[in-house]
XYZ file of C-alpha atoms in Angstrom:
158
model
C 0.046 -0.053 0.019
C 1.321 3.180 -0.976
C 0.274 6.664 -0.564
C 1.954 9.480 -2.940
C 1.723 13.101 -2.611
C 2.276 14.667 -5.813
C 4.283 18.149 -4.975
C 3.997 20.581 -7.166
C 7.559 21.245 -8.818
C 8.796 24.626 -10.953
C 11.779 24.408 -13.003
C 14.611 26.844 -11.819
C 12.453 28.223 -9.046
C 14.463 28.629 -5.603
C 11.323 28.226 -3.503
C 8.708 25.649 -4.674
C 4.920 25.590 -3.948
C 4.260 26.758 -0.308
C 0.991 25.171 -0.505
C 2.803 21.690 -1.118
C 5.682 22.482 1.154
C 3.412 23.490 3.940
C 1.219 20.432 3.787
C 4.363 17.653 3.669
C 6.190 19.336 6.647
C 2.988 18.243 8.787
C 4.087 14.706 8.357
C 7.146 14.243 10.079
C 6.008 11.104 12.448
C 5.055 8.018 9.755
C 5.296 5.163 11.891
C 1.523 5.021 12.484
C 1.214 4.690 8.737
C 3.795 2.105 8.662
C 2.141 -0.085 11.346
C -0.898 -0.547 8.537
C 1.553 -2.034 5.962
C 1.750 1.371 4.145
C 4.215 3.890 3.123
C 3.506 7.594 2.387
C 6.284 9.197 -0.136
C 6.381 12.506 -2.135
C 6.725 12.359 -5.693
C 7.687 15.429 -8.096
C 8.543 16.126 -11.199
C 11.823 17.896 -10.623
C 14.989 16.210 -11.079
C 15.951 14.135 -8.189
C 19.338 16.028 -7.303
C 17.159 19.187 -6.951
C 14.319 17.576 -5.239
C 16.522 16.057 -2.437
C 18.255 19.269 -1.843
C 15.018 21.243 -1.665
C 13.923 18.309 0.759
C 16.782 19.240 2.903
C 16.579 22.906 2.731
C 13.099 22.908 3.955
C 13.509 19.907 6.575
C 11.215 17.621 4.976
C 10.998 14.048 6.555
C 9.418 11.882 4.314
C 11.128 9.971 1.032
C 11.257 11.941 -1.993
C 11.164 10.264 -5.564
C 11.466 12.246 -8.958
C 9.243 11.400 -11.881
C 11.047 13.530 -14.123
C 10.605 13.153 -17.897
C 7.818 10.958 -17.355
C 4.275 11.119 -17.612
C 3.426 10.138 -14.053
C 2.484 13.409 -12.922
C -0.231 13.936 -15.732
C -1.445 10.295 -15.608
C -2.470 10.567 -11.768
C -3.702 14.372 -12.226
C -1.138 16.288 -11.118
C 0.517 17.754 -14.527
C 3.974 19.502 -14.389
C 3.889 23.073 -13.236
C 0.322 22.772 -12.487
C -0.694 20.031 -10.160
C -0.805 18.521 -6.952
C -2.591 15.424 -5.485
C -2.732 12.571 -3.406
C -3.023 9.306 -4.971
C -3.221 5.903 -3.232
C -1.859 2.416 -4.806
C -2.263 -1.013 -3.936
C -0.127 -3.578 -5.655
C -1.073 -7.027 -5.845
C 1.424 -9.200 -7.518
C 2.548 -7.779 -10.718
C -0.603 -5.445 -10.822
C -0.714 -2.126 -9.358
C -4.325 -0.265 -8.502
C -4.897 3.230 -8.260
C -7.501 2.942 -5.140
C -8.012 6.483 -4.421
C -7.401 10.249 -5.579
C -8.058 13.638 -4.409
C -6.494 17.074 -5.625
C -7.468 20.722 -4.697
C -9.437 21.373 -1.610
C -9.863 17.425 -1.246
C -6.155 17.208 -0.134
C -6.698 20.084 2.435
C -8.864 17.512 4.132
C -6.142 15.235 4.873
C -3.965 18.401 6.832
C -4.362 18.905 10.263
C -3.348 22.589 9.853
C -6.566 23.291 7.888
C -8.819 21.165 10.014
C -7.688 23.246 13.287
C -8.156 26.576 11.381
C -11.734 25.678 10.322
C -12.494 25.405 13.976
C -11.763 28.828 14.618
C -14.868 31.434 14.569
C -13.120 33.321 11.855
C -12.171 30.116 10.122
C -9.470 30.352 7.271
C -10.156 34.125 6.855
C -9.882 33.666 3.126
C -11.965 35.232 0.094
C -14.000 32.078 -0.661
C -15.524 31.547 2.973
C -19.007 32.649 3.255
C -18.380 34.933 5.788
C -20.412 37.636 7.588
C -19.793 41.394 6.619
C -16.850 42.987 8.245
C -15.331 39.862 8.952
C -11.701 39.457 7.985
C -10.989 38.010 4.756
C -7.814 37.986 2.783
C -6.659 35.977 -0.486
C -6.625 32.308 -0.497
C -3.376 31.113 0.582
C -2.245 34.546 1.846
C -1.973 33.204 5.672
C -0.141 30.089 4.608
C 3.331 29.900 5.840
C 5.518 30.504 2.687
C 8.190 28.035 1.745
C 11.189 30.338 2.813
C 9.535 30.551 6.556
C 9.199 26.905 6.510
C 12.929 26.450 5.486
C 13.725 29.013 8.592
C 12.002 27.025 10.897
C 12.679 23.209 10.106
C 15.374 23.306 7.204
C 18.905 22.264 7.466
C 20.176 25.613 8.332
C 17.706 26.328 10.955
């Protein structure tokens, strides 16, 4: 059993997607998943040497793989330079089945950060929320920790 997070990757970017970086840094202790005979990994379309350097830079603990120069990202709903997703696979002998997929707001439901923020009276304070007039609202993602902040807090030079 394999849970794959497809992390967005932008060629030649110093900082990769803050949403993806923030999401994946929430998963630092994966022993619980392993007890279910499963693994949780990150797949990106960036070159593996750059991906591993970025992993260290932001202090990510998960195993990273690269699918550079392959159609894997597009095949599973996370096209180059545009997509992120969570996919779950089951291998049965020589056959591999994709048993679950989500992207966009569906991925957010797997995050403890958004679950906690959604409990707050003002919620995430994002424009898409149906909030009473006068309540704080800002552009979606503007309150999220940026990749550079995550690196400062958790990365190899923190």
